[in-house]
XYZ file of N, CA and C in Angstrom:
429
model
N 86.721 85.034 106.083
C 87.898 85.418 105.306
C 89.142 84.840 105.978
N 90.052 84.348 105.184
C 91.287 83.764 105.704
C 92.168 84.842 106.319
N 92.971 84.453 107.290
C 93.850 85.393 107.996
C 94.739 86.172 107.039
N 95.334 85.501 106.041
C 96.261 86.187 105.153
C 95.552 87.243 104.291
N 94.259 87.092 104.059
C 93.518 88.081 103.296
C 93.136 89.293 104.145
N 93.156 89.148 105.459
C 92.745 90.244 106.333
C 93.921 91.122 106.743
N 95.107 90.804 106.223
C 96.319 91.535 106.559
C 97.049 91.913 105.276
N 97.626 93.103 105.270
C 98.416 93.511 104.119
C 99.747 94.062 104.606
N 100.756 93.947 103.752
C 102.077 94.483 104.061
C 102.599 95.227 102.840
N 103.086 96.439 103.066
C 103.691 97.251 102.022
C 105.073 97.647 102.518
N 106.094 97.488 101.643
C 107.472 97.827 102.024
C 108.057 98.791 100.997
N 108.935 99.639 101.481
C 109.662 100.533 100.569
C 110.995 100.892 101.232
N 112.068 100.833 100.459
C 113.359 101.284 100.963
C 113.525 102.740 100.542
N 113.756 103.601 101.520
C 113.877 105.033 101.291
C 115.290 105.463 101.658
N 115.867 106.291 100.813
C 117.254 106.731 100.973
C 117.347 107.839 102.029
N 117.058 107.453 103.271
C 117.122 108.378 104.410
C 117.343 107.547 105.662
N 117.802 108.195 106.724
C 118.026 107.458 107.967
C 116.713 107.321 108.750
N 116.665 106.357 109.689
C 115.436 106.147 110.464
C 114.984 107.396 111.225
N 115.912 108.196 111.704
C 115.553 109.403 112.462
C 114.780 110.394 111.593
N 115.238 110.585 110.369
C 114.560 111.490 109.436
C 113.165 110.975 109.112
N 113.045 109.671 108.882
C 111.745 109.087 108.562
C 110.800 109.125 109.755
N 111.320 108.864 110.943
C 110.471 108.917 112.133
C 109.907 110.329 112.311
N 110.739 111.336 112.102
C 110.282 112.723 112.187
C 109.186 112.977 111.156
N 109.354 112.471 109.937
C 108.351 112.658 108.887
C 107.047 111.930 109.203
N 107.145 110.835 109.950
C 105.961 110.048 110.324
C 105.205 110.631 111.517
N 105.809 111.546 112.240
C 105.179 112.051 113.463
C 104.994 113.564 113.497
N 105.673 114.299 112.642
C 105.593 115.756 112.641
C 104.419 116.193 111.756
N 103.455 116.859 112.363
C 102.220 117.244 111.675
C 102.480 118.013 110.387
N 103.364 118.974 110.412
C 103.625 119.804 109.225
C 104.241 118.986 108.088
N 105.125 118.049 108.423
C 105.717 117.194 107.388
C 104.677 116.190 106.884
N 103.877 115.626 107.793
C 102.850 114.652 107.403
C 101.880 115.241 106.384
N 101.553 116.520 106.538
C 100.605 117.151 105.612
C 101.137 117.196 104.182
N 102.442 117.029 104.008
C 103.044 117.065 102.676
C 102.964 115.721 101.938
N 102.695 114.612 102.658
C 102.751 113.303 102.010
C 101.624 112.332 102.365
N 100.843 112.591 103.399
C 99.906 111.592 103.920
C 98.557 111.642 103.192
N 98.584 111.257 101.898
C 97.347 111.115 101.126
C 97.534 109.966 100.147
N 96.430 109.304 99.832
C 96.469 108.005 99.155
C 96.443 108.097 97.638
N 97.136 109.083 97.097
C 97.266 109.198 95.649
C 98.548 109.958 95.345
N 99.146 109.638 94.215
C 100.313 110.392 93.771
C 99.912 111.426 92.716
N 98.613 111.508 92.428
C 98.114 112.461 91.433
C 98.123 113.881 91.994
N 98.246 114.851 91.108
C 98.139 116.254 91.518
C 96.732 116.533 92.017
N 96.614 117.516 92.877
C 95.308 117.892 93.386
C 94.963 117.250 94.717
N 95.809 116.359 95.239
C 95.579 115.742 96.547
C 96.364 116.503 97.609
N 95.798 116.550 98.815
C 96.478 117.169 99.951
C 95.950 116.524 101.227
N 96.512 116.932 102.356
C 96.081 116.373 103.640
C 96.055 117.465 104.701
N 95.106 117.329 105.617
C 95.069 118.124 106.844
C 95.254 117.145 107.992
N 96.151 117.470 108.913
C 96.513 116.543 109.989
C 96.318 117.210 111.346
N 95.723 116.476 112.270
C 95.759 116.800 113.697
C 96.453 115.609 114.330
N 97.476 115.861 115.147
C 98.335 114.760 115.564
C 98.875 114.967 116.970
N 98.774 113.924 117.791
C 99.366 113.909 119.123
C 100.182 112.614 119.230
N 101.420 112.624 118.669
C 102.188 111.387 118.531
C 102.837 110.903 119.823
N 102.008 110.374 120.694
C 102.491 109.717 121.909
C 101.538 108.562 122.193
N 101.999 107.571 122.933
C 101.151 106.419 123.234
C 99.883 106.901 123.923
N 98.731 106.510 123.372
C 97.439 106.962 123.874
C 96.946 108.233 123.203
N 97.827 108.898 122.457
C 97.458 110.113 121.735
C 96.667 109.769 120.479
N 95.871 110.711 120.013
C 95.053 110.464 118.836
C 95.552 111.258 117.639
N 95.039 110.895 116.477
C 95.340 111.639 115.260
C 94.096 111.662 114.388
N 94.059 112.638 113.492
C 93.031 112.720 112.465
C 93.727 113.120 111.174
N 93.453 112.366 110.114
C 94.013 112.641 108.799
C 92.843 112.842 107.842
N 92.727 114.033 107.286
C 91.743 114.281 106.240
C 92.492 114.323 104.920
N 92.232 113.321 104.067
C 92.841 113.281 102.744
C 91.886 113.979 101.780
N 92.362 115.046 101.171
C 91.541 115.844 100.272
C 91.860 115.467 98.831
N 90.900 114.838 98.160
C 91.035 114.527 96.742
C 90.401 115.631 95.913
N 90.449 115.499 94.599
C 89.880 116.535 93.741
C 88.382 116.733 93.960
N 87.665 115.671 94.348
C 86.206 115.744 94.447
C 85.643 115.510 95.845
N 86.456 115.041 96.780
C 85.926 114.687 98.099
C 87.044 114.696 99.135
N 86.637 114.663 100.410
C 87.570 114.538 101.524
C 87.315 113.209 102.211
N 88.403 112.503 102.540
C 88.321 111.182 103.149
C 88.922 111.247 104.549
N 88.061 111.279 105.597
C 88.579 111.376 106.962
C 89.031 110.017 107.516
N 90.119 110.046 108.260
C 90.668 108.874 108.938
C 91.057 109.306 110.344
N 90.932 108.396 111.298
C 91.337 108.732 112.659
C 91.812 107.476 113.371
N 92.522 107.699 114.477
C 93.003 106.573 115.245
C 93.723 107.021 116.496
N 94.263 106.024 117.197
C 94.974 106.242 118.449
C 96.311 105.515 118.367
N 97.363 106.203 118.818
C 98.686 105.581 118.864
C 98.726 104.568 120.006
N 99.081 103.321 119.683
C 99.161 102.242 120.671
C 100.583 102.039 121.192
N 101.570 102.239 120.303
C 102.976 102.031 120.686
C 103.849 102.931 119.820
N 104.805 103.578 120.453
C 105.772 104.390 119.724
C 107.160 104.100 120.280
N 108.031 103.609 119.418
C 109.434 103.386 119.758
C 110.220 104.311 118.828
N 110.740 105.423 119.343
C 111.388 106.413 118.474
C 112.396 105.795 117.507
N 112.262 106.210 116.248
C 113.155 105.824 115.162
C 113.084 104.343 114.784
N 112.101 103.595 115.340
C 112.009 102.163 115.068
C 110.604 101.685 114.723
N 109.582 102.142 115.468
C 108.264 101.512 115.326
C 107.147 102.445 115.780
N 106.021 102.397 115.024
C 104.809 103.120 115.395
C 103.628 102.170 115.157
N 102.762 102.021 116.146
C 101.561 101.196 116.023
C 100.361 102.073 116.342
N 99.338 102.031 115.466
C 98.143 102.839 115.699
C 96.901 102.165 115.138
N 95.743 102.532 115.682
C 94.488 102.072 115.110
C 94.183 102.938 113.900
N 93.377 102.413 112.986
C 93.038 103.109 111.738
C 91.546 102.915 111.479
N 90.839 104.030 111.411
C 89.403 104.014 111.195
C 89.042 104.974 110.060
N 88.137 104.533 109.195
C 87.684 105.364 108.084
C 86.271 104.935 107.704
N 85.790 105.430 106.583
C 84.472 105.003 106.106
C 84.499 103.545 105.633
N 85.685 102.984 105.449
C 85.810 101.603 104.982
C 86.134 100.595 106.083
N 86.825 101.037 107.136
C 87.282 100.104 108.170
C 87.117 100.702 109.571
N 86.976 99.801 110.547
C 86.869 100.211 111.944
C 87.812 99.365 112.779
N 88.586 100.023 113.629
C 89.481 99.352 114.572
C 90.471 98.391 113.914
N 90.969 98.771 112.741
C 92.078 98.020 112.170
C 93.358 98.546 112.820
N 94.451 97.821 112.659
C 95.705 98.192 113.320
C 96.829 98.254 112.295
N 97.571 99.370 112.327
C 98.702 99.581 111.434
C 99.985 99.585 112.265
N 100.982 98.829 111.819
C 102.310 98.828 112.433
C 103.313 99.259 111.367
N 104.069 100.302 111.667
C 105.129 100.760 110.770
C 106.454 100.531 111.482
N 107.358 99.793 110.815
C 108.691 99.581 111.385
C 109.728 100.191 110.455
N 110.783 100.704 111.057
C 111.890 101.318 110.341
C 113.144 100.498 110.630
N 113.775 99.976 109.571
C 114.981 99.158 109.719
C 116.057 99.674 108.784
N 117.218 99.984 109.349
C 118.347 100.456 108.545
C 118.797 99.337 107.614
N 118.915 99.656 106.319
C 119.428 98.708 105.327
C 120.386 99.470 104.423
N 121.647 99.079 104.444
C 122.642 99.795 103.657
C 122.649 101.266 104.035
N 122.546 102.148 103.030
C 122.534 103.580 103.302
C 121.142 104.146 103.484
N 120.118 103.281 103.466
C 118.747 103.762 103.591
C 117.996 103.065 104.709
N 116.673 103.166 104.639
C 115.813 102.575 105.659
C 114.664 101.848 104.981
N 114.425 100.608 105.421
C 113.233 99.910 104.963
C 112.061 100.355 105.830
N 111.025 100.870 105.180
C 109.783 101.222 105.849
C 108.826 100.077 105.551
N 108.420 99.365 106.598
C 107.510 98.234 106.436
C 106.200 98.578 107.130
N 105.115 98.580 106.374
C 103.801 98.899 106.905
C 102.942 97.644 106.869
N 102.441 97.252 108.020
C 101.638 96.048 108.192
C 100.265 96.488 108.692
N 99.203 96.182 107.950
C 97.846 96.627 108.306
C 96.973 95.396 108.514
N 96.456 95.244 109.737
C 95.715 94.046 110.136
C 94.223 94.309 110.297
N 93.460 93.210 110.228
C 92.029 93.175 110.527
C 91.169 93.813 109.436
N 91.580 93.630 108.186
C 90.781 94.097 107.060
C 89.494 93.269 106.974
N 88.355 93.918 106.717
C 87.089 93.180 106.679
C 86.874 92.350 105.411
N 87.610 92.651 104.328
C 87.451 91.874 103.098
C 88.706 91.992 102.249
N 88.843 91.064 101.308
C 89.983 91.083 100.391
C 89.954 92.356 99.543
N 88.768 92.773 99.107
C 88.635 93.973 98.273
C 89.096 95.216 99.019
N 88.714 95.340 100.269
C 89.122 96.508 101.062
C 90.621 96.449 101.334
N 91.158 95.260 101.551
C 92.610 95.113 101.730
C 93.342 95.564 100.474
N 92.821 95.221 99.289
C 93.457 95.631 98.036
C 93.424 97.152 97.868
N 92.288 97.777 98.219
C 92.197 99.247 98.148
C 93.217 99.891 99.078
N 93.347 99.351 100.288
C 94.309 99.902 101.239
C 95.750 99.663 100.782
N 96.009 98.523 100.145
C 97.353 98.275 99.625
C 97.714 99.356 98.603
N 96.792 99.683 97.709
C 97.037 100.738 96.724
C 97.263 102.085 97.418
N 96.427 102.391 98.418
C 96.556 103.662 99.133
C 97.862 103.775 99.887
N 98.223 102.730 100.645
C 99.471 102.770 101.417
C 100.685 102.820 100.493
N 100.617 102.140 99.342
C 101.726 102.188 98.388
C 101.938 103.625 97.905
N 100.856 104.319 97.576
C 100.951 105.724 97.144
C 101.460 106.601 98.284
N 100.989 106.352 99.496
C 101.413 107.150 100.652
C 102.923 107.002 100.872
N 103.440 105.774 100.800
C 104.888 105.580 100.985
C 105.681 106.185 99.843
N 105.126 106.180 98.639
C 105.790 106.842 97.509
C 105.858 108.346 97.758
N 104.758 108.917 98.252
C 104.738 110.351 98.585
C 105.746 110.656 99.691
N 105.811 109.801 100.711
C 106.773 109.983 101.813
C 108.195 110.009 101.254
N 108.500 109.079 100.384
C 109.827 109.014 99.758
C 110.125 110.335 99.036
N 109.162 110.829 98.262
C 109.364 112.070 97.504
C 109.607 113.264 98.414
N 108.889 113.322 99.537
C 109.045 114.458 100.465
C 110.385 114.384 101.190
N 110.759 113.182 101.649
C 111.976 113.044 102.446
C 113.235 113.130 101.587
N 113.199 112.484 100.413
C 114.385 112.407 99.567
C 114.400 113.520 98.521
N 113.222 113.880 98.027
C 113.132 114.948 97.017
C 113.045 114.454 95.623
């Protein structure tokens, strides 16, 4: 598979400051309100989180019919700017997600870069999931 097919990028400008978004990306109680890969009703998340370099996390996304477990380890955390972590699920192993926060105008660009996808199809599924997750984040932070 070509390099560009093994990597995906999702961006969203959210009408909030980087500090507010960083808190939403690392605070377990806030994460449970938005960290699931659908905007449909009936989805929720359970989070276990230790947001420090070397710390681990577990995200269980609960859909109407099943639960989708995800886990990983934080590799780099730069408060209010950047979070890098591994991402493992039933679809992928040892992929790497980088989220950067950049102030733009009165809001913040949230850029999510996910590397080492095993196939184009799995990258497309993750693009859809991350797009929904960032939409949920926007709804929780902005209202």
